[in-house]
Amino acid sequence: MERILITGAAGFLGSHLADRFLSEGFEVIGIDNFITGSPKNIAHLNSNPNFSFIEKDITEFIKIDGKLDYILHFASPASPIDYLKIPIQTLKVGSLGTHNVLGLARAKKARVLIASTSEVYGDPLVHPQEESYYGNVNPIGPRGVYDEAKRFQEAMTMAYHRFHGLETRIVRIFNTYGPRMRLNDGRVIPAFMGQILRGEDLTVFGDGEQTRSFCYIDDQVEGIFRLLFSDYSLPVNIGNPEEISIIDFAKELLKLTNSQSRIVYKELPVNDPMQRCPDITKAKKIIDWQPETNRLEGMKKTFAYFQSLPKDELFKTEHKDFSKYIR
């Protein structure tokens, strides 16, 4: 049985990846410090004999007994509300955490896949964004802690690949959604759905003409799975190229949910990207991947998940006390 370590295993993406690799017959070791992940996301795995879990901050030395065949590095805050409140921890997990993961992969002779992000493109001047684009990033802006952490992470990964001959893969993840997203994490889909469920107005920033593209979790996991077992070491975009403006998306959700909520406008946040859409030519060619879930189908499943949450969670304004992580 092959063994895989998943950092950030209690997070949205990490927990779905744990499900997938267990279903494929792997022994899965999860690691998370619950800074943004939740024990609820992996509670269903506790009785699985092929799953084990370590509560740990990966910015500290990582020790895993026995062999490791693969590592998926998905530990990181991933939404603006998180990385603006814990900027130093965001930088540390992308730098020190990545260094620890790569060192462990080298020691175990394991293949490692690093989770990067479309945020490396910043507020792009090229559209759609292809992997050869270097990006338009403000390193000292409020979003810079996340953008630059991920850019450094990619650079460190390629250094280990070139200098040590480590088997590495890099996925640049575009907006992904689905069950187990945190309702109050500040991203547009849970924000809108939470507002609809609470009977509140939908908050659109700026004029709403900024665009996004949304990839359903099952499609994202499939792309990551295929990339891990490919022979390609450079970054690959995984996302859905179907683009929609935020204002049109808000109207689409109101219609889908039969909501009577209104749309209200607020000032656009600093360095908020105006366009975000992946060029997935490389993914199609290298791993024969493209998304299969249409947005309407995916949004229905995601809204049903949020509807199933307890009412006290629906009305929480904050999921985490970050104070112990601020240092």
mmCIF file of C-alpha atoms in Angstrom:
data_model
loop_
_atom_site.group_PDB
_atom_site.id
_atom_site.type_symbol
_atom_site.label_atom_id
_atom_site.label_comp_id
_atom_site.label_asym_id
_atom_site.label_seq_id
_atom_site.Cartn_x
_atom_site.Cartn_y
_atom_site.Cartn_z
ATOM 1 C CA MET A 1 0.000 0.000 0.000
ATOM 2 C CA GLU A 2 1.422 3.384 -1.011
ATOM 3 C CA ARG A 3 1.605 6.080 1.640
ATOM 4 C CA ILE A 4 0.772 9.749 1.166
ATOM 5 C CA LEU A 5 1.071 12.718 3.545
ATOM 6 C CA ILE A 6 -1.389 15.602 3.113
ATOM 7 C CA THR A 7 -0.608 18.878 4.865
ATOM 8 C CA GLY A 8 -3.667 21.013 5.527
ATOM 9 C CA ALA A 9 -5.716 17.803 5.584
ATOM 10 C CA ALA A 10 -8.510 19.322 7.680
ATOM 11 C CA GLY A 11 -9.071 22.126 5.216
ATOM 12 C CA PHE A 12 -11.566 22.330 2.383
ATOM 13 C CA LEU A 13 -9.302 21.005 -0.367
ATOM 14 C CA GLY A 14 -7.146 18.820 1.878
ATOM 15 C CA SER A 15 -10.072 16.858 3.276
ATOM 16 C CA HIS A 16 -11.488 16.127 -0.178
ATOM 17 C CA LEU A 17 -8.054 14.974 -1.312
ATOM 18 C CA ALA A 18 -7.868 12.650 1.695
ATOM 19 C CA ASP A 19 -11.205 11.155 0.632
ATOM 20 C CA ARG A 20 -9.974 10.637 -2.915
ATOM 21 C CA PHE A 21 -6.682 8.969 -2.042
ATOM 22 C CA LEU A 22 -8.320 6.687 0.524
ATOM 23 C CA SER A 23 -10.835 5.638 -2.130
ATOM 24 C CA GLU A 24 -7.895 4.844 -4.441
ATOM 25 C CA GLY A 25 -6.377 2.456 -1.873
ATOM 26 C CA PHE A 26 -3.690 4.681 -0.353
ATOM 27 C CA GLU A 27 -2.704 4.949 3.288
ATOM 28 C CA VAL A 28 -3.251 8.618 4.116
ATOM 29 C CA ILE A 29 -1.543 10.604 6.865
ATOM 30 C CA GLY A 30 -3.146 13.972 7.491
ATOM 31 C CA ILE A 31 -1.452 16.863 9.224
ATOM 32 C CA ASP A 32 -3.045 20.163 10.262
ATOM 33 C CA ASN A 33 -2.897 22.669 13.120
ATOM 34 C CA PHE A 34 -6.563 23.707 12.640
ATOM 35 C CA ILE A 35 -5.646 27.357 12.139
ATOM 36 C CA THR A 36 -8.194 27.498 9.315
ATOM 37 C CA GLY A 37 -9.109 23.810 8.936
ATOM 38 C CA SER A 38 -11.750 22.048 11.018
ATOM 39 C CA PRO A 39 -11.880 18.654 12.755
ATOM 40 C CA LYS A 40 -15.404 18.329 11.316
ATOM 41 C CA ASN A 41 -13.965 18.017 7.804
ATOM 42 C CA ILE A 42 -12.145 14.788 8.661
ATOM 43 C CA ALA A 43 -14.397 13.395 11.418
ATOM 44 C CA HIS A 44 -15.851 10.863 8.976
ATOM 45 C CA LEU A 45 -12.355 9.438 8.448
ATOM 46 C CA ASN A 46 -11.570 8.689 12.083
ATOM 47 C CA SER A 47 -12.797 5.098 11.825
ATOM 48 C CA ASN A 48 -10.900 4.403 8.603
ATOM 49 C CA PRO A 49 -7.917 2.146 9.403
ATOM 50 C CA ASN A 50 -5.967 3.605 6.488
ATOM 51 C CA PHE A 51 -6.197 7.173 7.807
ATOM 52 C CA SER A 52 -4.130 8.686 10.590
ATOM 53 C CA PHE A 53 -3.845 12.274 11.749
ATOM 54 C CA ILE A 54 -1.207 14.483 13.359
ATOM 55 C CA GLU A 55 -2.103 17.863 14.848
ATOM 56 C CA LYS A 56 0.940 20.005 14.129
ATOM 57 C CA ASP A 57 2.209 23.321 12.785
ATOM 58 C CA ILE A 58 4.361 22.503 9.764
ATOM 59 C CA THR A 59 6.457 25.637 10.189
ATOM 60 C CA GLU A 60 8.184 23.517 12.840
ATOM 61 C CA PHE A 61 10.270 20.424 12.057
ATOM 62 C CA ILE A 62 8.211 17.553 10.610
ATOM 63 C CA LYS A 63 9.015 13.949 11.552
ATOM 64 C CA ILE A 64 7.106 11.055 9.985
ATOM 65 C CA ASP A 65 8.029 7.466 10.794
ATOM 66 C CA GLY A 66 8.185 4.917 8.005
ATOM 67 C CA LYS A 67 8.155 5.368 4.271
ATOM 68 C CA LEU A 68 6.397 8.092 2.312
ATOM 69 C CA ASP A 69 5.710 7.760 -1.387
ATOM 70 C CA TYR A 70 3.991 11.093 -1.934
ATOM 71 C CA ILE A 71 3.351 14.411 -0.187
ATOM 72 C CA LEU A 72 0.613 16.918 -0.993
ATOM 73 C CA HIS A 73 1.402 20.335 0.513
ATOM 74 C CA PHE A 74 -1.930 22.131 1.007
ATOM 75 C CA ALA A 75 -1.359 23.822 4.365
ATOM 76 C CA SER A 76 -2.012 27.570 4.130
ATOM 77 C CA PRO A 77 -4.640 30.167 4.885
ATOM 78 C CA ALA A 78 -6.417 30.643 1.576
ATOM 79 C CA SER A 79 -8.924 33.464 1.932
ATOM 80 C CA PRO A 80 -8.475 37.213 2.428
ATOM 81 C CA ILE A 81 -10.185 37.268 5.825
ATOM 82 C CA ASP A 82 -7.595 34.750 7.048
ATOM 83 C CA TYR A 83 -4.355 35.994 5.595
ATOM 84 C CA LEU A 84 -5.141 39.598 6.466
ATOM 85 C CA LYS A 85 -5.601 38.597 10.117
ATOM 86 C CA ILE A 86 -2.619 36.239 10.274
ATOM 87 C CA PRO A 87 -0.184 37.710 7.760
ATOM 88 C CA ILE A 88 2.993 36.470 9.426
ATOM 89 C CA GLN A 89 1.720 32.903 9.780
ATOM 90 C CA THR A 90 0.683 33.026 6.111
ATOM 91 C CA LEU A 91 4.204 33.990 5.097
ATOM 92 C CA LYS A 92 5.736 31.399 7.428
ATOM 93 C CA VAL A 93 3.702 28.459 6.144
ATOM 94 C CA GLY A 94 4.578 29.365 2.555
ATOM 95 C CA SER A 95 8.292 29.688 3.339
ATOM 96 C CA LEU A 96 9.346 27.740 6.453
ATOM 97 C CA GLY A 97 6.506 25.241 6.037
ATOM 98 C CA THR A 98 7.372 24.619 2.402
ATOM 99 C CA HIS A 99 11.064 24.257 3.266
ATOM 100 C CA ASN A 100 10.191 21.630 5.891
ATOM 101 C CA VAL A 101 7.943 19.739 3.468
ATOM 102 C CA LEU A 102 10.561 19.722 0.718
ATOM 103 C CA GLY A 103 13.221 18.577 3.179
ATOM 104 C CA LEU A 104 10.975 15.729 4.303
ATOM 105 C CA ALA A 105 10.257 14.753 0.689
ATOM 106 C CA ARG A 106 13.973 14.672 -0.033
ATOM 107 C CA ALA A 107 14.705 12.555 3.058
ATOM 108 C CA LYS A 108 11.928 10.086 2.169
ATOM 109 C CA LYS A 109 12.603 10.170 -1.587
ATOM 110 C CA ALA A 110 8.936 11.056 -2.023
ATOM 111 C CA ARG A 111 7.277 12.903 -4.894
ATOM 112 C CA VAL A 112 5.777 16.164 -3.663
ATOM 113 C CA LEU A 113 2.958 18.258 -5.121
ATOM 114 C CA ILE A 114 2.810 21.876 -3.999
ATOM 115 C CA ALA A 115 -0.480 23.770 -3.954
ATOM 116 C CA SER A 116 0.076 27.183 -5.501
ATOM 117 C CA THR A 117 -2.627 29.589 -6.552
ATOM 118 C CA SER A 118 -3.926 31.896 -9.253
ATOM 119 C CA GLU A 119 -2.978 34.693 -6.845
ATOM 120 C CA VAL A 120 0.594 34.428 -8.181
ATOM 121 C CA TYR A 121 -0.765 36.313 -11.220
ATOM 122 C CA GLY A 122 -1.964 39.191 -9.003
ATOM 123 C CA ASP A 123 -4.217 41.654 -10.803
ATOM 124 C CA PRO A 124 -3.349 40.278 -14.240
ATOM 125 C CA LEU A 125 -2.567 42.332 -17.319
ATOM 126 C CA VAL A 126 -2.860 39.178 -19.463
ATOM 127 C CA HIS A 127 -6.177 37.436 -19.984
ATOM 128 C CA PRO A 128 -6.823 34.558 -19.637
ATOM 129 C CA GLN A 129 -3.813 33.729 -17.485
ATOM 130 C CA GLU A 130 -1.406 31.133 -18.832
ATOM 131 C CA GLU A 131 1.443 29.601 -16.875
ATOM 132 C CA SER A 132 4.127 31.571 -18.727
ATOM 133 C CA TYR A 133 2.722 34.876 -17.412
ATOM 134 C CA TYR A 134 4.862 36.275 -14.561
ATOM 135 C CA GLY A 135 2.045 38.209 -12.931
ATOM 136 C CA ASN A 136 1.267 41.726 -11.716
ATOM 137 C CA VAL A 137 1.674 41.551 -7.952
ATOM 138 C CA ASN A 138 2.072 44.262 -5.320
ATOM 139 C CA PRO A 139 4.517 42.678 -2.836
ATOM 140 C CA ILE A 140 3.784 45.241 -0.091
ATOM 141 C CA GLY A 141 0.010 45.448 -0.511
ATOM 142 C CA PRO A 142 -2.391 43.809 1.960
ATOM 143 C CA ARG A 143 -2.714 40.729 -0.256
ATOM 144 C CA GLY A 144 1.045 40.504 -0.770
ATOM 145 C CA VAL A 145 1.569 38.193 2.201
ATOM 146 C CA TYR A 146 -0.359 35.441 0.421
ATOM 147 C CA ASP A 147 0.738 36.234 -3.134
ATOM 148 C CA GLU A 148 4.426 36.395 -2.280
ATOM 149 C CA ALA A 149 4.294 33.380 0.033
ATOM 150 C CA LYS A 150 3.012 31.320 -2.875
ATOM 151 C CA ARG A 151 5.495 32.799 -5.340
ATOM 152 C CA PHE A 152 8.341 32.016 -2.949
ATOM 153 C CA GLN A 153 6.912 28.535 -2.476
ATOM 154 C CA GLU A 154 7.091 27.899 -6.219
ATOM 155 C CA ALA A 155 10.671 29.223 -6.377
ATOM 156 C CA MET A 156 11.772 27.029 -3.466
ATOM 157 C CA THR A 157 10.112 23.985 -5.021
ATOM 158 C CA MET A 158 11.848 24.483 -8.354
ATOM 159 C CA ALA A 159 15.179 25.020 -6.555
ATOM 160 C CA TYR A 160 14.793 21.634 -4.844
ATOM 161 C CA HIS A 161 13.826 20.080 -8.163
ATOM 162 C CA ARG A 162 16.809 21.508 -10.028
ATOM 163 C CA PHE A 163 19.460 21.286 -7.307
ATOM 164 C CA HIS A 164 18.468 18.075 -5.499
ATOM 165 C CA GLY A 165 16.657 16.291 -8.324
ATOM 166 C CA LEU A 166 13.504 16.085 -6.192
ATOM 167 C CA GLU A 167 10.348 14.916 -7.984
ATOM 168 C CA THR A 168 8.058 17.934 -7.737
ATOM 169 C CA ARG A 169 4.710 19.024 -9.134
ATOM 170 C CA ILE A 170 3.105 22.485 -8.853
ATOM 171 C CA VAL A 171 -0.627 23.121 -9.239
ATOM 172 C CA ARG A 172 -1.903 26.676 -9.613
ATOM 173 C CA ILE A 173 -5.411 26.475 -8.209
ATOM 174 C CA PHE A 174 -8.096 28.859 -9.411
ATOM 175 C CA ASN A 175 -11.292 29.603 -7.449
ATOM 176 C CA THR A 176 -12.650 26.285 -6.206
ATOM 177 C CA TYR A 177 -15.915 25.716 -4.373
ATOM 178 C CA GLY A 178 -18.095 22.993 -2.911
ATOM 179 C CA PRO A 179 -19.123 21.338 0.360
ATOM 180 C CA ARG A 180 -16.866 21.963 3.407
ATOM 181 C CA MET A 181 -16.042 25.530 2.480
ATOM 182 C CA ARG A 182 -16.079 27.756 5.549
ATOM 183 C CA LEU A 183 -19.231 29.819 5.483
ATOM 184 C CA ASN A 184 -17.609 33.019 6.766
ATOM 185 C CA ASP A 185 -14.200 32.863 5.123
ATOM 186 C CA GLY A 186 -14.720 35.995 3.031
ATOM 187 C CA ARG A 187 -14.748 34.421 -0.418
ATOM 188 C CA VAL A 188 -17.551 35.315 -2.777
ATOM 189 C CA ILE A 189 -19.467 32.000 -2.949
ATOM 190 C CA PRO A 190 -19.820 31.329 0.803
ATOM 191 C CA ALA A 191 -20.308 35.070 1.395
ATOM 192 C CA PHE A 192 -23.234 35.295 -1.029
ATOM 193 C CA MET A 193 -24.761 31.998 0.066
ATOM 194 C CA GLY A 194 -24.488 32.921 3.733
ATOM 195 C CA GLN A 195 -26.152 36.265 3.082
ATOM 196 C CA ILE A 196 -28.970 34.576 1.176
ATOM 197 C CA LEU A 197 -29.556 32.031 3.942
ATOM 198 C CA ARG A 198 -29.631 34.787 6.580
ATOM 199 C CA GLY A 199 -31.976 36.924 4.496
ATOM 200 C CA GLU A 200 -29.390 39.686 4.111
ATOM 201 C CA ASP A 201 -28.496 41.862 1.137
ATOM 202 C CA LEU A 202 -25.750 40.583 -1.162
ATOM 203 C CA THR A 203 -22.598 42.701 -0.915
ATOM 204 C CA VAL A 204 -20.917 43.416 -4.244
ATOM 205 C CA PHE A 205 -17.623 45.297 -4.179
ATOM 206 C CA GLY A 206 -16.923 47.965 -6.765
ATOM 207 C CA ASP A 207 -19.291 47.961 -9.725
ATOM 208 C CA GLY A 208 -19.383 44.156 -9.862
ATOM 209 C CA GLU A 209 -17.844 44.011 -13.333
ATOM 210 C CA GLN A 210 -14.746 42.197 -12.049
ATOM 211 C CA THR A 211 -14.766 38.584 -13.235
ATOM 212 C CA ARG A 212 -14.111 35.221 -11.637
ATOM 213 C CA SER A 213 -14.230 31.603 -12.764
ATOM 214 C CA PHE A 214 -15.370 28.840 -10.421
ATOM 215 C CA CYS A 215 -14.240 25.205 -10.410
ATOM 216 C CA TYR A 216 -16.215 22.554 -8.525
ATOM 217 C CA ILE A 217 -14.264 20.580 -5.922
ATOM 218 C CA ASP A 218 -14.618 17.192 -7.654
ATOM 219 C CA ASP A 219 -13.091 18.572 -10.840
ATOM 220 C CA GLN A 220 -10.253 20.237 -8.930
ATOM 221 C CA VAL A 221 -9.420 17.017 -7.065
ATOM 222 C CA GLU A 222 -9.383 15.061 -10.326
ATOM 223 C CA GLY A 223 -6.966 17.564 -11.855
ATOM 224 C CA ILE A 224 -4.645 17.422 -8.852
ATOM 225 C CA PHE A 225 -4.744 13.631 -8.833
ATOM 226 C CA ARG A 226 -3.779 13.453 -12.512
ATOM 227 C CA LEU A 227 -1.043 16.057 -12.124
ATOM 228 C CA LEU A 228 0.592 14.178 -9.245
ATOM 229 C CA PHE A 229 1.018 11.115 -11.451
ATOM 230 C CA SER A 230 2.150 13.033 -14.526
ATOM 231 C CA ASP A 231 5.752 13.573 -15.601
ATOM 232 C CA TYR A 232 5.492 17.374 -15.624
ATOM 233 C CA SER A 233 7.387 19.467 -13.052
ATOM 234 C CA LEU A 234 6.463 23.036 -14.034
ATOM 235 C CA PRO A 235 3.297 24.820 -12.814
ATOM 236 C CA VAL A 236 -0.078 23.819 -14.265
ATOM 237 C CA ASN A 237 -3.317 25.808 -13.996
ATOM 238 C CA ILE A 238 -6.288 23.832 -12.700
ATOM 239 C CA GLY A 239 -9.533 25.785 -12.828
ATOM 240 C CA ASN A 240 -12.694 26.336 -14.804
ATOM 241 C CA PRO A 241 -12.283 28.793 -17.719
ATOM 242 C CA GLU A 242 -15.987 29.675 -17.779
ATOM 243 C CA GLU A 243 -15.865 33.325 -16.718
ATOM 244 C CA ILE A 244 -18.630 35.399 -15.104
ATOM 245 C CA SER A 245 -18.810 38.900 -13.649
ATOM 246 C CA ILE A 246 -19.536 39.182 -9.930
ATOM 247 C CA ILE A 247 -22.730 41.145 -10.549
ATOM 248 C CA ASP A 248 -24.046 38.523 -12.980
ATOM 249 C CA PHE A 249 -23.054 35.788 -10.551
ATOM 250 C CA ALA A 250 -24.967 37.509 -7.738
ATOM 251 C CA LYS A 251 -28.079 37.683 -9.935
ATOM 252 C CA GLU A 252 -27.611 34.040 -10.940
ATOM 253 C CA LEU A 253 -27.509 32.926 -7.290
ATOM 254 C CA LEU A 254 -30.575 34.986 -6.386
ATOM 255 C CA LYS A 255 -32.507 33.279 -9.177
ATOM 256 C CA LEU A 256 -31.168 29.820 -8.306
ATOM 257 C CA THR A 257 -32.191 30.141 -4.647
ATOM 258 C CA ASN A 258 -35.432 32.088 -5.214
ATOM 259 C CA SER A 259 -34.081 34.703 -2.818
ATOM 260 C CA GLN A 260 -35.655 38.127 -2.272
ATOM 261 C CA SER A 261 -32.336 39.623 -1.147
ATOM 262 C CA ARG A 262 -31.198 42.854 -2.788
ATOM 263 C CA ILE A 263 -27.748 43.695 -4.149
ATOM 264 C CA VAL A 264 -25.828 46.482 -2.407
ATOM 265 C CA TYR A 265 -22.481 47.961 -3.413
ATOM 266 C CA LYS A 266 -19.381 48.695 -1.347
ATOM 267 C CA GLU A 267 -15.911 50.042 -2.097
ATOM 268 C CA LEU A 268 -13.544 47.693 -3.916
ATOM 269 C CA PRO A 269 -10.767 46.282 -1.668
ATOM 270 C CA VAL A 270 -7.137 47.234 -2.356
ATOM 271 C CA ASN A 271 -5.469 45.189 -5.130
ATOM 272 C CA ASP A 272 -8.607 43.124 -5.744
ATOM 273 C CA PRO A 273 -8.022 41.493 -9.162
ATOM 274 C CA MET A 274 -10.333 42.691 -11.905
ATOM 275 C CA GLN A 275 -10.076 39.550 -14.017
ATOM 276 C CA ARG A 276 -9.363 35.982 -13.042
ATOM 277 C CA CYS A 277 -9.673 33.178 -15.576
ATOM 278 C CA PRO A 278 -7.338 30.248 -16.268
ATOM 279 C CA ASP A 279 -5.888 29.200 -19.568
ATOM 280 C CA ILE A 280 -6.083 25.400 -19.207
ATOM 281 C CA THR A 281 -4.459 24.488 -22.512
ATOM 282 C CA LYS A 282 -1.548 22.900 -20.663
ATOM 283 C CA ALA A 283 -3.824 20.829 -18.385
ATOM 284 C CA LYS A 284 -5.742 19.547 -21.394
ATOM 285 C CA LYS A 285 -2.554 18.577 -23.202
ATOM 286 C CA ILE A 286 -0.431 17.188 -20.357
ATOM 287 C CA ILE A 287 -2.959 15.449 -18.096
ATOM 288 C CA ASP A 288 -5.993 15.232 -20.397
ATOM 289 C CA TRP A 289 -8.070 17.218 -17.915
ATOM 290 C CA GLN A 290 -10.870 19.721 -18.136
ATOM 291 C CA PRO A 291 -13.752 20.478 -15.746
ATOM 292 C CA GLU A 292 -16.967 18.511 -16.171
ATOM 293 C CA THR A 293 -19.307 20.004 -13.558
ATOM 294 C CA ASN A 294 -21.385 22.912 -14.837
ATOM 295 C CA ARG A 295 -21.788 25.903 -12.539
ATOM 296 C CA LEU A 296 -25.533 25.447 -11.943
ATOM 297 C CA GLU A 297 -25.085 21.841 -10.830
ATOM 298 C CA GLY A 298 -22.135 22.687 -8.591
ATOM 299 C CA MET A 299 -23.864 25.665 -6.988
ATOM 300 C CA LYS A 300 -26.949 23.579 -6.171
ATOM 301 C CA LYS A 301 -24.785 21.032 -4.335
ATOM 302 C CA THR A 302 -22.861 23.740 -2.503
ATOM 303 C CA PHE A 303 -25.993 25.650 -1.464
ATOM 304 C CA ALA A 304 -27.554 22.416 -0.197
ATOM 305 C CA TYR A 305 -24.464 21.881 1.972
ATOM 306 C CA PHE A 306 -24.728 25.350 3.501
ATOM 307 C CA GLN A 307 -28.468 24.829 4.057
ATOM 308 C CA SER A 308 -27.646 21.701 6.065
ATOM 309 C CA LEU A 309 -25.417 23.558 8.543
ATOM 310 C CA PRO A 310 -26.730 24.183 12.076
ATOM 311 C CA LYS A 311 -28.332 27.610 12.467
ATOM 312 C CA ASP A 312 -25.830 28.695 15.115
ATOM 313 C CA GLU A 313 -23.029 28.174 12.585
ATOM 314 C CA LEU A 314 -24.956 30.067 9.938
ATOM 315 C CA PHE A 315 -25.056 33.161 12.155
ATOM 316 C CA LYS A 316 -21.479 33.013 13.424
ATOM 317 C CA THR A 317 -19.475 36.064 12.446
ATOM 318 C CA GLU A 318 -16.091 34.434 13.069
ATOM 319 C CA HIS A 319 -14.945 30.819 13.040
ATOM 320 C CA LYS A 320 -11.531 31.188 14.613
ATOM 321 C CA ASP A 321 -9.670 32.936 17.407
ATOM 322 C CA PHE A 322 -6.415 33.843 15.687
ATOM 323 C CA SER A 323 -4.767 35.411 18.718
ATOM 324 C CA LYS A 324 -2.532 32.458 19.554
ATOM 325 C CA TYR A 325 -1.138 32.435 15.996
ATOM 326 C CA ILE A 326 -0.137 36.112 15.936
ATOM 327 C CA ARG A 327 3.552 36.232 16.759
#
